Structure formats: structure tokens, C-alpha cells
Coordinates of C-alpha atoms in Angstrom, one line a residue:
X79 CA 101.0 -2.6 -69.2
X80 CA 98.4 -0.5 -68.3
X81 CA 95.5 -2.5 -67.8
X82 CA 95.7 -4.3 -64.2
X83 CA 95.8 -8.3 -64.5
X84 CA 92.4 -10.9 -64.6
X85 CA 92.4 -14.4 -63.1
X86 CA 90.6 -17.2 -64.2
X87 CA 90.3 -19.6 -61.4
X88 CA 90.0 -23.7 -61.5
X89 CA 90.5 -26.5 -59.4
X90 CA 92.4 -29.9 -59.6
X91 CA 90.9 -31.2 -56.6
X92 CA 87.6 -33.8 -56.7
X93 CA 85.3 -35.9 -54.3
X94 CA 85.6 -39.4 -53.8
X95 CA 83.9 -41.9 -56.3
X96 CA 83.7 -45.9 -55.3
X97 CA 85.5 -47.7 -57.1
X98 CA 85.5 -51.6 -58.4
X99 CA 82.7 -54.6 -57.7
X100 CA 80.5 -52.3 -55.3
X101 CA 80.8 -48.8 -57.7
X102 CA 77.3 -47.8 -59.0
X103 CA 79.6 -46.5 -61.6
X104 CA 78.8 -47.6 -65.7
X105 CA 82.2 -46.6 -66.4
X106 CA 85.3 -46.6 -64.3
X107 CA 85.2 -42.8 -62.1
X108 CA 88.8 -42.5 -62.8
X109 CA 89.0 -43.7 -66.3
X110 CA 88.6 -40.8 -68.5
X111 CA 86.9 -42.7 -70.6
X112 CA 84.8 -41.5 -74.1
X113 CA 82.1 -43.5 -74.3
X114 CA 79.4 -43.5 -76.7
X115 CA 80.3 -39.3 -77.2
X116 CA 80.3 -38.7 -73.3
X117 CA 83.9 -38.6 -71.1
X118 CA 83.1 -40.4 -68.0
X119 CA 84.9 -39.4 -65.0
X120 CA 85.0 -38.1 -61.4
X121 CA 85.8 -34.2 -62.2
X122 CA 84.5 -34.3 -65.8
X123 CA 81.8 -32.0 -64.8
X124 CA 83.1 -30.8 -61.2
X125 CA 86.0 -29.2 -62.4
X126 CA 88.9 -30.6 -64.6
X127 CA 86.9 -30.2 -67.6
X128 CA 88.0 -26.2 -66.9
X129 CA 91.2 -26.9 -66.0
X130 CA 91.6 -28.8 -69.1
X131 CA 89.8 -26.0 -70.9
X132 CA 91.4 -23.0 -69.9
X133 CA 95.1 -24.8 -70.4
X134 CA 93.7 -25.9 -74.7
X135 CA 92.5 -22.2 -74.7
X136 CA 95.6 -20.6 -73.9
X137 CA 97.5 -23.2 -76.0
X138 CA 95.1 -22.4 -79.2
X139 CA 95.7 -19.0 -78.9
X140 CA 99.3 -18.8 -78.6
X141 CA 99.6 -21.8 -81.4
X142 CA 96.6 -18.9 -83.3
X143 CA 99.8 -15.9 -83.3
X144 CA 98.1 -14.6 -80.7
X145 CA 99.4 -11.0 -80.0
X146 CA 100.5 -9.3 -77.2
X147 CA 97.7 -8.9 -74.7
X148 CA 97.6 -5.8 -72.9
X149 CA 97.1 -7.0 -69.6
X150 CA 98.8 -10.0 -67.7
X151 CA 96.8 -13.1 -67.6
X152 CA 96.6 -15.5 -64.5
X153 CA 95.3 -18.9 -64.3
X154 CA 95.5 -20.7 -60.7
X155 CA 94.3 -23.8 -59.9
X156 CA 93.5 -25.7 -56.3
X157 CA 93.8 -28.4 -54.9
X158 CA 91.5 -28.1 -52.1
X159 CA 88.3 -26.5 -52.8
X160 CA 86.2 -29.3 -52.5
X161 CA 87.4 -28.8 -48.1
X162 CA 87.7 -25.3 -48.8
X163 CA 91.1 -23.9 -50.0
X164 CA 92.7 -22.8 -47.3
X165 CA 96.1 -24.3 -48.5
X166 CA 95.0 -24.0 -52.2
X167 CA 93.8 -20.5 -53.2
X168 CA 94.0 -18.8 -49.9
X169 CA 97.9 -19.8 -49.9
X170 CA 97.6 -18.5 -54.0
X171 CA 96.3 -15.4 -52.8
X172 CA 98.3 -14.4 -50.2
X173 CA 101.4 -14.9 -52.8
X174 CA 100.0 -12.4 -55.1
X175 CA 99.4 -10.2 -52.9
X176 CA 103.2 -9.8 -51.0
X177 CA 103.8 -9.2 -54.5
X178 CA 102.1 -6.5 -54.7
X179 CA 99.4 -8.1 -57.3
X180 CA 96.2 -6.0 -57.9
X181 CA 93.6 -8.0 -60.0
X182 CA 91.1 -6.2 -62.4
X183 CA 88.7 -9.1 -62.3
X184 CA 88.2 -12.8 -61.0
X185 CA 86.6 -15.6 -63.1
X186 CA 85.8 -18.6 -61.2
X187 CA 83.4 -21.6 -61.5
X188 CA 79.9 -20.9 -60.4
X189 CA 76.3 -21.0 -62.9
X190 CA 76.5 -23.2 -66.1
X191 CA 74.6 -22.8 -69.4
X192 CA 70.9 -24.5 -68.8
X193 CA 70.3 -25.4 -72.0
X194 CA 66.9 -26.4 -71.9
X195 CA 65.8 -22.9 -70.2
X196 CA 63.2 -22.3 -67.2
X197 CA 59.5 -22.9 -66.8
X198 CA 58.1 -19.9 -69.1
X199 CA 61.4 -19.3 -70.7
X200 CA 62.3 -22.0 -73.0
X201 CA 65.8 -20.6 -74.3
X202 CA 69.3 -21.2 -72.8
X203 CA 70.0 -19.1 -69.5
X204 CA 73.7 -19.1 -69.1
X205 CA 74.3 -18.1 -65.2
X206 CA 76.9 -16.0 -64.4
X207 CA 77.3 -15.5 -60.0
X208 CA 77.8 -12.5 -59.2
X209 CA 78.0 -13.1 -55.0
X210 CA 77.8 -15.7 -52.5
X211 CA 75.7 -16.6 -49.7
X212 CA 77.5 -16.4 -46.3
X213 CA 78.5 -19.4 -43.8
X214 CA 78.7 -19.7 -39.9
X215 CA 77.6 -22.3 -37.7
X216 CA 76.5 -22.3 -34.4
X217 CA 76.3 -24.6 -31.5
X218 CA 72.7 -25.4 -28.9
X219 CA 74.4 -26.4 -26.0
X220 CA 71.6 -28.1 -24.2
X221 CA 71.8 -28.5 -20.3
X222 CA 69.5 -30.1 -18.2
X223 CA 68.5 -33.0 -15.5
X224 CA 70.1 -36.7 -16.6
X225 CA 68.9 -39.9 -14.8
X226 CA 68.4 -43.6 -14.9
X227 CA 66.3 -44.3 -18.1
X228 CA 64.1 -46.7 -16.6
X229 CA 61.5 -43.9 -15.1
X230 CA 62.2 -40.6 -17.7
X231 CA 60.2 -37.5 -16.6
X232 CA 56.8 -37.0 -18.1
X233 CA 57.3 -33.5 -18.8
X234 CA 59.0 -33.3 -21.7
X235 CA 62.6 -31.7 -19.8
X236 CA 64.9 -34.0 -20.5
X237 CA 67.8 -32.8 -22.5
X238 CA 66.8 -34.6 -26.1
X239 CA 63.5 -33.0 -25.2
X240 CA 64.5 -30.1 -25.2
X241 CA 66.6 -30.1 -28.6
X242 CA 63.6 -31.8 -30.5
X243 CA 61.7 -28.5 -29.4
X244 CA 64.5 -26.6 -30.3
X245 CA 64.7 -28.2 -33.8
X246 CA 61.5 -28.0 -34.1
X247 CA 60.8 -24.4 -33.8
X248 CA 63.9 -23.7 -36.0
X249 CA 62.1 -25.8 -38.6
X250 CA 57.8 -24.4 -38.1
X251 CA 59.5 -20.6 -38.5
X252 CA 63.2 -20.2 -40.6
X253 CA 64.3 -17.5 -41.5
X254 CA 62.3 -14.2 -43.1
X255 CA 62.7 -14.6 -47.2
X256 CA 63.7 -10.8 -48.7
X257 CA 64.3 -10.5 -52.2
X258 CA 68.0 -8.9 -53.1
X259 CA 70.3 -8.3 -55.0
X260 CA 71.7 -9.9 -57.2
X261 CA 68.3 -12.1 -57.4
X262 CA 66.7 -8.8 -58.5
X263 CA 69.6 -8.3 -61.2
X264 CA 68.7 -12.1 -62.5
X265 CA 64.9 -11.6 -62.4
X266 CA 65.7 -8.1 -64.6
X267 CA 67.3 -9.4 -66.9
X268 CA 65.5 -12.3 -67.9
X269 CA 62.0 -10.3 -67.7
X270 CA 62.9 -8.6 -71.5
X271 CA 62.8 -12.8 -72.6
X272 CA 59.7 -13.9 -70.9
X273 CA 56.7 -14.3 -73.5
X274 CA 53.9 -14.3 -70.5
X275 CA 53.3 -10.7 -70.6
X276 CA 52.4 -10.5 -67.0
X277 CA 55.5 -12.7 -65.7
X278 CA 57.1 -9.8 -68.2
X279 CA 55.6 -7.2 -66.0
X280 CA 56.3 -8.7 -62.7
X281 CA 60.2 -9.7 -63.6
X282 CA 60.8 -6.3 -64.4
X283 CA 59.3 -4.3 -61.7
X284 CA 60.7 -7.3 -59.0
X285 CA 62.4 -4.4 -56.9
X286 CA 58.7 -3.1 -56.2
X287 CA 58.1 -3.7 -52.4
X288 CA 54.7 -5.2 -53.1
X289 CA 56.0 -7.2 -56.2
X290 CA 59.4 -8.3 -54.4
X291 CA 57.2 -9.2 -51.4
X292 CA 55.4 -11.7 -53.0
X293 CA 58.0 -12.6 -55.8
X294 CA 59.9 -13.9 -52.1
X295 CA 57.2 -15.8 -50.5
X296 CA 56.6 -17.5 -54.5
X297 CA 59.9 -19.1 -54.5
X298 CA 60.3 -20.0 -51.0
X299 CA 57.7 -22.7 -51.6
X300 CA 58.5 -23.4 -55.1
X301 CA 61.2 -25.8 -54.5
X302 CA 64.6 -26.3 -51.6
X303 CA 66.9 -24.4 -54.1
X304 CA 64.7 -21.5 -54.8
X305 CA 63.6 -20.6 -51.0
X306 CA 67.6 -20.1 -51.2
X307 CA 68.6 -17.6 -52.8
X308 CA 65.2 -15.7 -50.9
X309 CA 66.6 -16.4 -47.8
X310 CA 69.6 -16.8 -45.4
X311 CA 69.2 -20.6 -44.3
X312 CA 69.3 -22.6 -41.7
X313 CA 69.6 -26.6 -41.5
X314 CA 70.7 -28.9 -38.7
X315 CA 73.9 -30.8 -39.7
X316 CA 74.4 -32.6 -36.0
X317 CA 73.2 -33.8 -33.2
X318 CA 75.1 -35.7 -30.1
X319 CA 73.6 -36.4 -26.4
X320 CA 74.2 -39.3 -24.9
X321 CA 76.9 -42.1 -24.5
X322 CA 74.8 -45.3 -22.6
X323 CA 71.3 -47.3 -23.5
X324 CA 70.3 -46.7 -19.8
X325 CA 71.2 -43.3 -18.9
X326 CA 69.1 -40.0 -19.9
X327 CA 72.0 -37.9 -21.2
X328 CA 72.2 -34.1 -19.0
X329 CA 74.2 -31.7 -22.3
X330 CA 73.3 -32.7 -25.5
X331 CA 74.4 -30.7 -28.1
X332 CA 73.3 -29.2 -32.2
X333 CA 74.9 -27.8 -34.7
X334 CA 72.9 -25.5 -37.1
X335 CA 74.7 -23.7 -40.0
X336 CA 73.5 -21.0 -41.3
X337 CA 74.3 -19.6 -45.3
X338 CA 73.6 -16.1 -45.3
X339 CA 71.8 -14.0 -48.1
X340 CA 73.9 -10.4 -48.7
X341 CA 73.1 -7.6 -46.4
X342 CA 72.9 -10.2 -43.3
X343 CA 75.7 -9.9 -40.9
X344 CA 77.3 -12.8 -38.8
X345 CA 75.9 -11.6 -35.8
X346 CA 72.2 -12.9 -37.2
X347 CA 72.0 -16.6 -36.7
X348 CA 72.7 -15.8 -33.1
X349 CA 69.4 -13.5 -33.3
X350 CA 67.4 -15.4 -35.1
X351 CA 68.0 -18.7 -32.6
X352 CA 67.7 -16.1 -29.3
X353 CA 63.9 -15.9 -30.2
X354 CA 64.0 -19.2 -30.0
X355 CA 64.8 -20.0 -26.5
X356 CA 62.0 -18.5 -24.5
X357 CA 60.2 -21.8 -24.1
X358 CA 64.1 -23.1 -23.1
X359 CA 65.0 -20.4 -20.8
X360 CA 68.8 -21.3 -19.0
X361 CA 68.5 -24.4 -20.8
X362 CA 70.9 -23.4 -24.3
X363 CA 73.7 -21.8 -24.5
X364 CA 74.9 -20.7 -27.7
X365 CA 78.5 -20.5 -29.1
X366 CA 80.0 -20.3 -32.1
X367 CA 81.0 -23.5 -33.7
X368 CA 84.7 -24.6 -34.9
X369 CA 85.5 -25.3 -37.8
X370 CA 85.4 -23.9 -41.3
X371 CA 85.5 -20.0 -40.8
X372 CA 82.7 -17.9 -40.6
X373 CA 81.7 -15.5 -43.2
X374 CA 79.2 -12.9 -43.8
X375 CA 78.1 -13.4 -48.3
X376 CA 80.4 -11.6 -50.7
X377 CA 80.1 -8.2 -52.1
X378 CA 77.9 -8.0 -55.6
X379 CA 80.0 -7.3 -58.7
X380 CA 78.2 -5.1 -60.7
X381 CA 76.0 -6.8 -63.6
X382 CA 76.2 -3.6 -66.0
X383 CA 80.4 -3.4 -65.6
X384 CA 82.8 -3.9 -68.3
X385 CA 84.4 -6.5 -66.0
X386 CA 80.9 -8.4 -66.7
X387 CA 80.3 -7.2 -70.0
X388 CA 83.6 -9.0 -71.4
X389 CA 82.3 -12.5 -69.8
X390 CA 79.2 -12.4 -71.1
X391 CA 80.0 -10.8 -74.5
X392 CA 81.9 -13.8 -75.1
X393 CA 79.0 -16.0 -74.1
X394 CA 76.7 -14.9 -76.1
X395 CA 79.4 -14.7 -79.4
X396 CA 80.5 -18.0 -78.9
X397 CA 77.4 -20.9 -77.5
X398 CA 74.9 -21.3 -79.7
X399 CA 73.8 -18.0 -80.6
X400 CA 70.9 -19.2 -83.2
X401 CA 69.2 -21.3 -80.3
X402 CA 68.8 -18.1 -78.2
X403 CA 70.7 -17.4 -75.0
X404 CA 70.4 -15.1 -71.9
X405 CA 73.1 -14.6 -69.4
X406 CA 72.1 -13.1 -65.5
X407 CA 73.6 -12.6 -62.8
X408 CA 73.0 -15.0 -60.1
X409 CA 73.5 -15.5 -56.4
X410 CA 75.2 -19.1 -55.4
X411 CA 74.2 -20.7 -52.4
X412 CA 77.3 -22.4 -52.0
X413 CA 81.0 -21.1 -51.9
X414 CA 84.0 -21.1 -54.5
X415 CA 87.9 -20.8 -54.6
X416 CA 87.3 -16.8 -55.8
X417 CA 86.3 -15.7 -52.5
X418 CA 90.3 -15.9 -51.1
X419 CA 90.8 -13.3 -54.0
X420 CA 88.0 -10.8 -52.9
X421 CA 90.6 -8.9 -51.0
X422 CA 92.7 -7.9 -53.9
X423 CA 90.6 -7.6 -56.5
X424 CA 89.6 -4.5 -58.0
X425 CA 86.3 -4.8 -60.5
X426 CA 84.8 -8.0 -59.1
X427 CA 84.4 -11.4 -59.8
X428 CA 82.0 -13.7 -61.7
X429 CA 81.4 -17.7 -61.4
X430 CA 80.7 -19.2 -64.5
X431 CA 81.8 -22.2 -66.2
X432 CA 80.6 -23.1 -69.7
X433 CA 79.0 -26.5 -68.5
X434 CA 76.0 -27.3 -70.6
X435 CA 73.6 -28.6 -68.1
X436 CA 70.0 -30.1 -68.3
X437 CA 68.1 -30.1 -65.7
X438 CA 65.0 -32.2 -67.2
X439 CA 68.0 -34.6 -68.1
X440 CA 68.8 -35.4 -64.5
X441 CA 72.2 -34.0 -65.1
X442 CA 72.7 -31.8 -61.9
X443 CA 72.4 -34.9 -59.8
X444 CA 75.9 -36.6 -61.8
X445 CA 77.8 -32.9 -60.2
X446 CA 79.5 -35.2 -57.0
X447 CA 76.7 -38.2 -58.5
X448 CA 77.3 -41.5 -60.1
X449 CA 78.4 -41.2 -63.6
X450 CA 79.6 -37.9 -63.6
X451 CA 80.3 -37.2 -67.2
X452 CA 80.5 -34.1 -70.2
X453 CA 79.4 -34.4 -74.0
X454 CA 82.5 -34.3 -75.8
X455 CA 80.9 -31.8 -78.2
X456 CA 80.1 -29.3 -74.9
X457 CA 83.8 -30.0 -73.7
X458 CA 85.1 -28.8 -77.0
X459 CA 82.0 -25.5 -76.7
X460 CA 83.9 -24.5 -73.2
X461 CA 87.1 -24.1 -74.9
X462 CA 86.3 -21.9 -77.4
X463 CA 84.0 -19.9 -74.9
X464 CA 87.5 -19.3 -72.8
X465 CA 88.9 -18.9 -75.4
X466 CA 87.1 -15.8 -76.8
X467 CA 87.0 -14.9 -73.4
X468 CA 90.5 -14.1 -72.7
X469 CA 90.5 -12.7 -76.1
X470 CA 88.2 -10.0 -74.6
X471 CA 89.7 -9.8 -71.2
X472 CA 93.4 -9.3 -72.5
X473 CA 92.0 -6.6 -75.2
X474 CA 92.0 -8.3 -78.7
X475 CA 88.3 -7.1 -78.8
X476 CA 88.6 -7.7 -82.9
X477 CA 89.7 -11.2 -83.1
X478 CA 87.8 -13.8 -84.2
X479 CA 86.1 -15.7 -82.0
X480 CA 86.9 -18.8 -83.9
X481 CA 89.7 -21.5 -82.7
X482 CA 91.2 -24.3 -84.5
X483 CA 90.4 -27.1 -81.5
X484 CA 91.2 -30.2 -82.5
X485 CA 88.4 -33.3 -82.7
X486 CA 88.8 -35.9 -80.1

């Protein structure tokens, strides 16, 4: 086979769900129950449905008399993605590397299909993640004078006061906004479908320095989700100080978690925090946190490559084309198992899964939430999407995109 292998990634682990009488679920969270044309259960959206849909798609391809594929197809299902993937995807990537395998491209979970579109763009949007933000956590260790709590200082010099001042400064002065790929790729992909001529012009010229600056500022103020794609974000995830009710602590610690934009190095969090320490001279020392390994944002995969077009073509051909759909690159603010395969991948990682999500109906809150579910029809459609995607990826470009997926 002359073509490098392709890898489809998913994971079988899920986050916990409360069972029994204390559960808020309307159906058993681990029952896999079909009710009112929905499949209920933890993993119905994240992410067991893609494991099953991929296996069903391969099964249907074999049953259809699929000819010899032009490349090797790998399916890799991790068991610990929700906690970093170090024992699942990382181990599988190491195994493939030890065998000398170089992948052409990888398809993993990522952007869903927004069935109700976005404001000013009322058609389906398939989001394909072409990059993931980076990750770094920094601990600020704060020291000061302790003492008895019966007479605390009045000059705001206590350790808790210094911690609060640092957190307030960071909260009031977040990292600067920037419009970078793949966010610019996202805007340019949406521009042709935008009915408003002014907005269409602005989106199509988002790489203009002035327009890009304005768009980034607008997105930063619109919502937490849009702000996260135009700046490196920083959030306080832990604060510790004191051990007794009547003693002023002489040490404390604040953990700042950064999600890095493409282009920001691992040094950026330290440089950023240093600017907030001027009024706390000598009281704060910064150090790298342990736990999850720090990493920069992943490389941005090309939205004009043959590999991107394979995934996009499968979507265009199978996802209710009569309703209109746009495939748009986007920046993932979370992480996926795909990052573990970057070192053995030649032509990019494309993060998309055929999950039909209705923002208006509140589907987002069901992911890792109460009453996680997927429509039976949408699950069957996901099989068709993967069926066609695998056909195209493995060289069978002219075959029919139809399947005979059994009905439930």
C-alpha cells in the first residue's frame, strides 16, 4: 500500500453519574435505555456513541463487499481520555511508533454539528477542530507575617489579603485578545454563507489587522465560550491558606490554570503573572505546578489539505444536505486523545464527531450532565457519516455513500 495509514480515535471511558434514588436522571444513567426515540445513558454523547458508530460503519463496509482498501485503517479506543489518556492513547501511540508506523492523518472527537446554526447564520454548521489550546498551571506561593487572629493587621498585609489582591488583579486584567488561526479560518469559512453583506465582508476580511482587532474585542465580550477562542485564558482552580480558626496563616498558595492560544509559549503564564506582582514584591514566588503535563497548543492542521477535504466531503455528502451545511475549522478549547498521536502523524489531526447538537434546546448541558442522550435517528446517521468517511479516506472515492444500517 502506497498511502500512509489513517487513524480514527475514540474513547470508552466516561465521567461518573449518580445512580439510585438520589439521581436526577429521568432514565437510568448506565441503562442504555431507549425512550421516546432517544438513547439515554452516560456516554451517549461523550463518547461511546462514536465507538459503536465506527465499529458499525466498518461492519457495514465489510458486509457490503468493500474492496481492498488502499491504505491501512486503524481504530484506537482509549480507556482514560477523561483523565488525560496517559495509559490509553499515549501507550497506543508509543506502540505504533515502536512499530515504525507513520500516520497520514487522524480523526478524533472534536466539533459537533450545530443543527440550529449560529446567530445570523441559520444553517447547520459542522465544526472541525484543527487545533487544541495548550495547558499550563502555575502555583503562586504567598508568604507573610502570621499571628493571632484576635488582632489582625489593618494594612491589608495578611497572606489572604495578598492572595486576594493577586487574584483580583488577574481577574481585572486578563491576557490580551488575539485573532489567530484556526479562528480566522472559521470566520472565512462562514463568510460566504452569511446573509448580512456587512458581516460577510467583515468575516471574509478578518485577517485585516484593524478588523481582526475589533472582532477579537467583540468576541471577548460576547460570552465565556467566545472569549476562550480569542485569548489565552486563566482561571483560579485552587486556593489554600491556614489550618486553624484562630491563627493568621503565614503561607498560602493560589493555582492558576492557563489554556494557551496557538503562538503562546509555555513561558507566557510566568511572564503574564510577573506583571501582577509589582505591589506584592517579595511576598510571592511562582513555580510550575505538578499534575497534568504542561503543553503548548497543537499545530494548526491545514483547512485546505486533501485530508481536511476528505472529512469535509463525507459530511457534505451525508448530513442532510438539503438543509444546508457549512464545514468550518475551529479552535478546540479542551483536549482530546489525538494530541498523543501528533509525533507520528504526517498531515494533520482533524477533530470532528457526528454529534447533532441543538444549542437552543440546551444539548450542551447534557454532555457530562443530567440525562445525557442522543436521538436514535442521529446515531444511525453518525454511522453513515463514518461509513462514507472511511470509504473516502481509504481510497474508494466513487463508491456510493449509502449504508444498509439496521433500524432499531
